[in-house]
Structures are given as C-alpha cells and as structure tokens.
C-alpha positions as a printed NumPy array, in Angstrom:
array([[-84.335, -32.199,  -9.31 ],
       [-84.118, -30.928, -12.846],
       [-83.256, -34.108, -13.592],
       [-85.408, -38.142, -13.31 ],
       [-82.529, -40.004, -13.646],
       [-79.176, -39.893, -10.879],
       [-76.615, -37.808, -12.361],
       [-73.59 , -40.924, -12.183],
       [-76.107, -43.119, -14.743],
       [-76.398, -40.322, -17.181],
       [-72.696, -39.795, -17.061],
       [-72.029, -43.51 , -17.022],
       [-74.297, -43.813, -20.316],
       [-72.886, -41.044, -22.044],
       [-69.23 , -42.872, -21.522],
       [-70.852, -46.138, -23.179],
       [-71.725, -43.691, -26.11 ],
       [-68.087, -42.364, -26.491],
       [-66.659, -44.792, -29.027],
       [-62.447, -43.899, -29.283],
       [-60.911, -46.981, -30.049],
       [-61.098, -46.239, -33.611],
       [-59.527, -42.955, -33.346],
       [-56.777, -44.632, -31.484],
       [-56.026, -46.964, -34.054],
       [-55.581, -44.252, -36.544],
       [-53.05 , -42.363, -34.445],
       [-51.286, -45.138, -34.297],
       [-51.159, -45.742, -37.847],
       [-50.292, -42.465, -38.365],
       [-47.442, -42.778, -35.898],
       [-45.855, -45.255, -37.524],
       [-46.154, -43.692, -41.023],
       [-44.225, -40.772, -39.301],
       [-41.693, -42.751, -37.692],
       [-40.884, -44.625, -41.089],
       [-40.302, -41.258, -42.844],
       [-38.018, -39.86 , -40.008],
       [-35.822, -43.271, -40.062],
       [-35.582, -42.792, -44.202],
       [-34.393, -39.082, -43.803],
       [-32.038, -40.29 , -40.493],
       [-30.568, -42.774, -43.175],
       [-30.041, -40.557, -46.527],
       [-28.774, -38.312, -44.098],
       [-26.244, -41.02 , -43.244],
       [-25.353, -41.523, -46.526],
       [-24.681, -38.338, -47.819],
       [-22.003, -37.934, -44.603],
       [-20.414, -41.135, -45.434],
       [-19.883, -40.271, -49.597],
       [-18.486, -36.63 , -48.136],
       [-16.37 , -38.671, -46.141],
       [-15.698, -40.73 , -48.925],
       [-14.864, -38.447, -51.458],
       [-12.75 , -36.31 , -48.965],
       [-10.742, -39.812, -48.498],
       [-10.212, -39.887, -52.067],
       [ -9.321, -36.294, -52.638],
       [ -6.521, -36.42 , -49.91 ],
       [ -5.419, -39.3  , -51.774],
       [ -5.469, -38.542, -55.426],
       [ -4.099, -34.504, -53.805],
       [ -1.172, -36.882, -51.902],
       [ -0.363, -38.678, -55.468],
       [ -0.169, -35.506, -57.33 ],
       [  2.499, -33.728, -54.823],
       [  4.752, -37.082, -55.467],
       [  4.287, -36.729, -59.032],
       [  5.695, -33.293, -59.304],
       [  8.3  , -33.544, -56.822],
       [  9.094, -36.788, -58.407],
       [  9.396, -34.301, -61.785],
       [ 13.06 , -34.196, -62.55 ],
       [ 13.992, -31.171, -65.464],
       [ 16.528, -33.681, -67.726],
       [ 14.121, -35.715, -68.28 ],
       [ 13.142, -36.826, -71.366],
       [ 10.871, -34.657, -73.363],
       [  8.331, -37.364, -73.673],
       [  8.524, -37.5  , -69.923],
       [  7.906, -34.484, -69.75 ],
       [  4.87 , -34.533, -71.791],
       [  3.598, -37.44 , -70.473],
       [  3.854, -36.395, -66.917],
       [  2.34 , -33.175, -67.671],
       [ -0.679, -34.646, -69.035],
       [ -0.947, -36.777, -66.093],
       [ -0.156, -33.354, -63.405],
       [ -3.152, -31.51 , -65.907],
       [ -5.422, -34.848, -65.195],
       [ -4.904, -35.088, -61.511],
       [ -5.611, -31.729, -60.847],
       [ -8.802, -31.689, -63.019],
       [-10.231, -34.65 , -60.794],
       [ -8.898, -33.157, -57.428],
       [-11.005, -30.23 , -58.582],
       [-14.215, -32.581, -60.031],
       [-13.632, -33.96 , -56.42 ],
       [-13.532, -30.373, -54.575],
       [-16.374, -29.223, -56.119],
       [-18.237, -32.264, -55.94 ],
       [-17.597, -31.949, -51.946],
       [-18.795, -28.23 , -51.921],
       [-21.497, -29.38 , -53.243],
       [-22.314, -32.329, -50.887],
       [-21.46 , -29.845, -48.293],
       [-24.113, -27.688, -49.247],
       [-26.748, -30.902, -49.711],
       [-25.893, -31.977, -45.971],
       [-26.374, -28.127, -45.08 ],
       [-29.993, -28.173, -46.371],
       [-30.643, -31.793, -44.975],
       [-29.21 , -30.413, -41.334],
       [-31.497, -27.186, -42.155],
       [-34.83 , -29.595, -43.125],
       [-33.812, -32.108, -40.42 ],
       [-34.112, -29.162, -37.71 ],
       [-37.12 , -27.997, -39.118],
       [-38.933, -31.565, -38.474],
       [-37.482, -31.818, -35.303],
       [-38.891, -27.884, -34.307],
       [-41.964, -29.178, -36.036],
       [-42.321, -32.184, -34.044],
       [-43.44 , -35.956, -34.934],
       [-47.279, -34.355, -35.355],
       [-45.474, -31.771, -38.092],
       [-46.549, -27.754, -38.322],
       [-50.994, -27.316, -38.507],
       [-51.014, -27.836, -42.406],
       [-49.373, -31.15 , -42.208],
       [-51.855, -32.056, -39.823],
       [-54.394, -30.905, -41.549],
       [-53.467, -32.474, -45.092],
       [-53.143, -35.445, -42.938],
       [-55.885, -35.97 , -41.777],
       [-57.417, -35.605, -45.085],
       [-55.578, -38.503, -46.502],
       [-56.639, -41.907, -45.312],
       [-54.477, -44.296, -44.471],
       [-54.051, -46.458, -47.88 ],
       [-52.171, -43.029, -48.959],
       [-50.213, -42.593, -45.881],
       [-49.074, -46.06 , -46.461],
       [-48.432, -46.255, -50.418],
       [-46.437, -43.07 , -49.469],
       [-44.347, -44.283, -46.926],
       [-43.429, -46.973, -49.589],
       [-42.45 , -45.034, -52.459],
       [-40.651, -42.845, -50.586],
       [-38.494, -45.7  , -49.473],
       [-38.505, -46.33 , -53.092],
       [-40.967, -49.394, -53.2  ],
       [-44.152, -48.948, -56.132],
       [-47.276, -51.253, -55.129],
       [-48.88 , -51.994, -58.045],
       [-52.809, -53.278, -58.126],
       [-54.604, -55.78 , -59.866],
       [-57.799, -55.42 , -62.054],
       [-59.66 , -56.063, -59.03 ],
       [-57.429, -53.802, -56.997],
       [-55.282, -55.848, -54.362],
       [-51.891, -54.687, -53.873],
       [-50.277, -58.128, -55.707],
       [-46.716, -56.75 , -56.29 ],
       [-44.266, -54.599, -55.631],
       [-41.442, -52.749, -57.46 ],
       [-38.298, -52.327, -55.207],
       [-35.201, -49.516, -56.582],
       [-32.551, -49.454, -55.201],
       [-30.84 , -46.036, -55.962],
       [-27.699, -46.592, -54.939],
       [-26.664, -49.897, -56.325],
       [-28.725, -49.65 , -59.699],
       [-31.075, -52.645, -58.93 ],
       [-34.96 , -53.391, -59.397],
       [-36.862, -56.167, -57.556],
       [-40.256, -56.937, -58.618],
       [-42.133, -58.892, -56.278],
       [-45.335, -60.928, -56.66 ],
       [-46.767, -60.961, -52.812],
       [-48.694, -63.961, -52.11 ],
       [-50.851, -64.498, -49.347],
       [-48.943, -67.394, -48.424],
       [-46.431, -65.693, -46.646],
       [-46.627, -63.257, -43.93 ],
       [-46.39 , -59.271, -43.754],
       [-43.155, -60.165, -41.713],
       [-41.404, -62.057, -44.223],
       [-41.899, -58.986, -46.897],
       [-40.957, -56.685, -44.626],
       [-37.743, -58.185, -43.585],
       [-37.833, -58.723, -47.494],
       [-38.103, -55.468, -48.674],
       [-35.712, -53.997, -46.04 ],
       [-32.652, -56.106, -46.95 ],
       [-33.619, -55.163, -50.649],
       [-33.37 , -51.298, -50.14 ]])
C-alpha cells in the first residue's frame, strides 16, 4: 500500500481545507453590480427611444401647422400680413429642420446604443476576457463606486475614510441632491431614496 492513511480520509481532509465561500460572495457581488449596470443601460436606451418618439410627434405637429399656415395664405391680404406669414413660415420650417436634424441625430445615437447593447449581449454578463481580467483586479469598493457614478451618484468620504455623503445628479431634471448618510437609517431606506431621486 502506497498511502499510510485511507484515501477516503485523505480526500475528506483535503475537501475540508478548501474555503470557497469568500469567492462565492465576491462572485455574487460582481453579478449584482453587472445587473445594476445592465439596468442602467436599458434605462438610458428607453429614455433615448422615448425622446425620439416625442420629437417625432412634435415634428408631425409642426409640419401639420406649417401646412395649415401655407394653405390659409391669401395673396389678396395686406402686405404686412404677407410678411408676417412668411416670417412664421420660415420660423416653422427652421424648427422642423432643426427637429429633423435632432431626430436623425437621436436615430444615430439609438443605432449606436442598439449596437452596443447587442455587443454586450454577445459578451454576456461576464463580458470578454479583457473585461473579466480587469474586473478581477478591481476590488469591491471600486466596483460599487463605479456603479454609483454611472447612475449619477457621487459618494464622498470624510477625513477618516468613511463614506458619509452622497451627491445625486438627475441630468434630465437638472437637479442635484446632497444626502448625508447616517447610520440610524437602513441601507434599504437610502437605496429607495436614491432610486426615487434618479
């Protein structure tokens, strides 16, 4: 016999020496961060699509108004009315042109976002090899700060290194909220408050 002890006992001791619980927790936190990032990306895509639809409706309304103005034009009207109608027509045409350009820009941005979304779906939740290597090198705190920053939340620390202040920026509304984080409130309370503010 080559081994002094029973192989089953040796295997049992070997298994007992493995400690994979911290690795499981780290992977769980990484998956949560990735899920939050994906939700933020989906939200931005939906916002871009909503803005494009709104601009399209505005364009249709202005085009209809423009057509009505042009059709109601009467050559027998007074010269001042003709000048006023011409001015209004040019203003509407310029607005329609600006909206069309903005619509094309948003369409291009939407196509870019769709391409990026497709690329991210192709890579999967874990990302490509380069992203996985970089992610493994970053610690949990940096990942959390990046997620918060991508959502418009900056976390500030005091002199002792404790994170006790959050600056929440809502770019759509142009609002900025400063929140002092107090230990007497739960993390659930702050999470709900941050999402409502965003």
